[in-house]
mmCIF file of C-alpha atoms in Angstrom:
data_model
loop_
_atom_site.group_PDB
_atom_site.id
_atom_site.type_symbol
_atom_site.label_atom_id
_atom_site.label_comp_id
_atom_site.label_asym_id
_atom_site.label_seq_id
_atom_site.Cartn_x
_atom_site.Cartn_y
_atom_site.Cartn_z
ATOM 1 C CA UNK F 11 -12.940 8.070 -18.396
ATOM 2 C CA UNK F 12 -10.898 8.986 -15.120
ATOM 3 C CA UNK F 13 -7.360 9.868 -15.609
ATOM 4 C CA UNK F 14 -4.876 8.363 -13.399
ATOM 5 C CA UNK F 15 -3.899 11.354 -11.520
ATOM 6 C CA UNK F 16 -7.434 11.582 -10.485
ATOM 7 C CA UNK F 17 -7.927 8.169 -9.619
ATOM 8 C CA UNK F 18 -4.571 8.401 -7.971
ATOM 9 C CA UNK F 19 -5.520 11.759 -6.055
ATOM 10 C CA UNK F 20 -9.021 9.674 -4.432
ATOM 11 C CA UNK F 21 -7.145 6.660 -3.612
ATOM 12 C CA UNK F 22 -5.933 8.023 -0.250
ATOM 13 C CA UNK F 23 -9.359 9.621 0.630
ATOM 14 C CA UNK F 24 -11.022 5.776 -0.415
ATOM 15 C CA UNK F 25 -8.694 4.498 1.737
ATOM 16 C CA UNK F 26 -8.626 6.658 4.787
ATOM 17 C CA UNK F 27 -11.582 5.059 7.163
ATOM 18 C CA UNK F 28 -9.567 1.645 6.678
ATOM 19 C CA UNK F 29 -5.662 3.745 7.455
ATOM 20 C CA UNK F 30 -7.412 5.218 10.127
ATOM 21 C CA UNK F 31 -8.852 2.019 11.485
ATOM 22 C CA UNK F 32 -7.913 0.968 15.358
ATOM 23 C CA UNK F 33 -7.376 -2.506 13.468
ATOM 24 C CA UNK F 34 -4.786 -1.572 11.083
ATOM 25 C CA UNK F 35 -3.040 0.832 13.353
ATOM 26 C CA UNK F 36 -3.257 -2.168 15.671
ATOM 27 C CA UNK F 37 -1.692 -4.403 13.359
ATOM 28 C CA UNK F 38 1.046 -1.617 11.987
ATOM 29 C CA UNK F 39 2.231 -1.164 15.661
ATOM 30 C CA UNK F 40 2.753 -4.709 16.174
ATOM 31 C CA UNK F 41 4.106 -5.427 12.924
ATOM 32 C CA UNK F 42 6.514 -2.614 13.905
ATOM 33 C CA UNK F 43 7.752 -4.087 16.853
ATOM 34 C CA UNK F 44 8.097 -7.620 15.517
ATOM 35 C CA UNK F 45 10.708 -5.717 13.214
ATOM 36 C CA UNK F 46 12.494 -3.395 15.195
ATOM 37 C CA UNK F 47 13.141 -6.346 17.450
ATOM 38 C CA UNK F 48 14.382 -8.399 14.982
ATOM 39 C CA UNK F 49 16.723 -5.492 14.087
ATOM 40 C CA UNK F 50 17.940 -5.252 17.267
ATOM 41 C CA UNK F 51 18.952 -8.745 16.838
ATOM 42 C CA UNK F 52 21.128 -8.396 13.971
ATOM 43 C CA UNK F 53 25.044 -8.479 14.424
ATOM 44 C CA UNK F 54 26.183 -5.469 12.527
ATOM 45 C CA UNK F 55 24.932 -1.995 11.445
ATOM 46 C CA UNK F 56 25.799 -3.287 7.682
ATOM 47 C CA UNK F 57 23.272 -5.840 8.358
ATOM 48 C CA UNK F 58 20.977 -3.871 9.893
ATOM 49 C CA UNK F 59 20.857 -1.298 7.105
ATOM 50 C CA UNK F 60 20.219 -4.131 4.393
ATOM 51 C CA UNK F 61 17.846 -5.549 6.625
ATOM 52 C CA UNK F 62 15.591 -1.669 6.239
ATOM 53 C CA UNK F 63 16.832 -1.322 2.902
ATOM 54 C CA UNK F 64 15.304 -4.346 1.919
ATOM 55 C CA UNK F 65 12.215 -4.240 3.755
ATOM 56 C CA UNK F 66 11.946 -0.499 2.161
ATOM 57 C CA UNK F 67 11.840 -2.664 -1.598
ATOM 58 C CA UNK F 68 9.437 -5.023 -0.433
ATOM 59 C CA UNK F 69 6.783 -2.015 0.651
ATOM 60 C CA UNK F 70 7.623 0.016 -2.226
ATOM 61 C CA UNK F 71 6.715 -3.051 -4.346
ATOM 62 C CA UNK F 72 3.975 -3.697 -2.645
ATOM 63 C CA UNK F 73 2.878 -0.367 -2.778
ATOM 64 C CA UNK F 74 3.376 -0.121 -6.266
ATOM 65 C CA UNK F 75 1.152 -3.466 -6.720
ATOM 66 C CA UNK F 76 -1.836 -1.633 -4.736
ATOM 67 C CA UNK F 77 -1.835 1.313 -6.538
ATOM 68 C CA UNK F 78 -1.815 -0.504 -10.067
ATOM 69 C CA UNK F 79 -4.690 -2.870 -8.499
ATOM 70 C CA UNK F 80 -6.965 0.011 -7.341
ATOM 71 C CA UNK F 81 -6.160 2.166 -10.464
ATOM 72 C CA UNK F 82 -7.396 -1.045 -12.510
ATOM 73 C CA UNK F 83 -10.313 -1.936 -10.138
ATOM 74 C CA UNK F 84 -11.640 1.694 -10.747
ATOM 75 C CA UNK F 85 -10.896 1.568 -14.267
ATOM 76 C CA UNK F 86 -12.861 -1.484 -15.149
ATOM 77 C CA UNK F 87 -15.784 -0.531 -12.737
ATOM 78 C CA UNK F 88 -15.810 2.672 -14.769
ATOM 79 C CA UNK F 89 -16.106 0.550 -18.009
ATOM 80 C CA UNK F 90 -18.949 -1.942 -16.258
ATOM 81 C CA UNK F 91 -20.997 1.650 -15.557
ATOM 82 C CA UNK F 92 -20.831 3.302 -19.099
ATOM 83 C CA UNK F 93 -21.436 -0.651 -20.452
ATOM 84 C CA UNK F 94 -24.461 -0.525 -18.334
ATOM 85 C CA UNK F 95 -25.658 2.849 -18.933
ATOM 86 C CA UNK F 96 -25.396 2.135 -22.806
ATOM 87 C CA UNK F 97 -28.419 -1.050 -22.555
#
């Protein structure tokens, strides 16, 4: 079976035709600017820096989700193979 560094260590390479994408970096630099102008709108540096701080949670979580949903994905299609390969 893969270990998770490994699957880990491919994720990014899996992943990089999609980062890479005119669509998502389409949809990063708009999402970017729908932010930052929000930002802008916010009273007080205080709020502005718990506005990033907790947009910075949400992505990390998020992040965190993906990873543990690839990691899984891989893992189970690795058990589906060696299932298969064992009829």
């Amino acid at each position: 079976m893969y270990s998770d560094s490994c699957i880990e260590d491919t994720m990014d390479e899996a992943m990089r035709s999609y980062t890479e994408s005119r669509t998502y970096k389409t949809e990063q630099t708009e999402i970017n600017a729908v932010i930052a102008a929000f930002r802008d709108t916010l009273p007080t540096e205080a709020h502005k820096r718990e506005f990033v701080r907790l947009l910075n949670r949400i992505n990390d979580a998020d992040a965190e989700f993906s990873v543990n949903a690839y990691m899984c994905g891989v893992k189970m299609g690795a058990k589906l193979f060696q299932q298969d390969m064992r009829k």
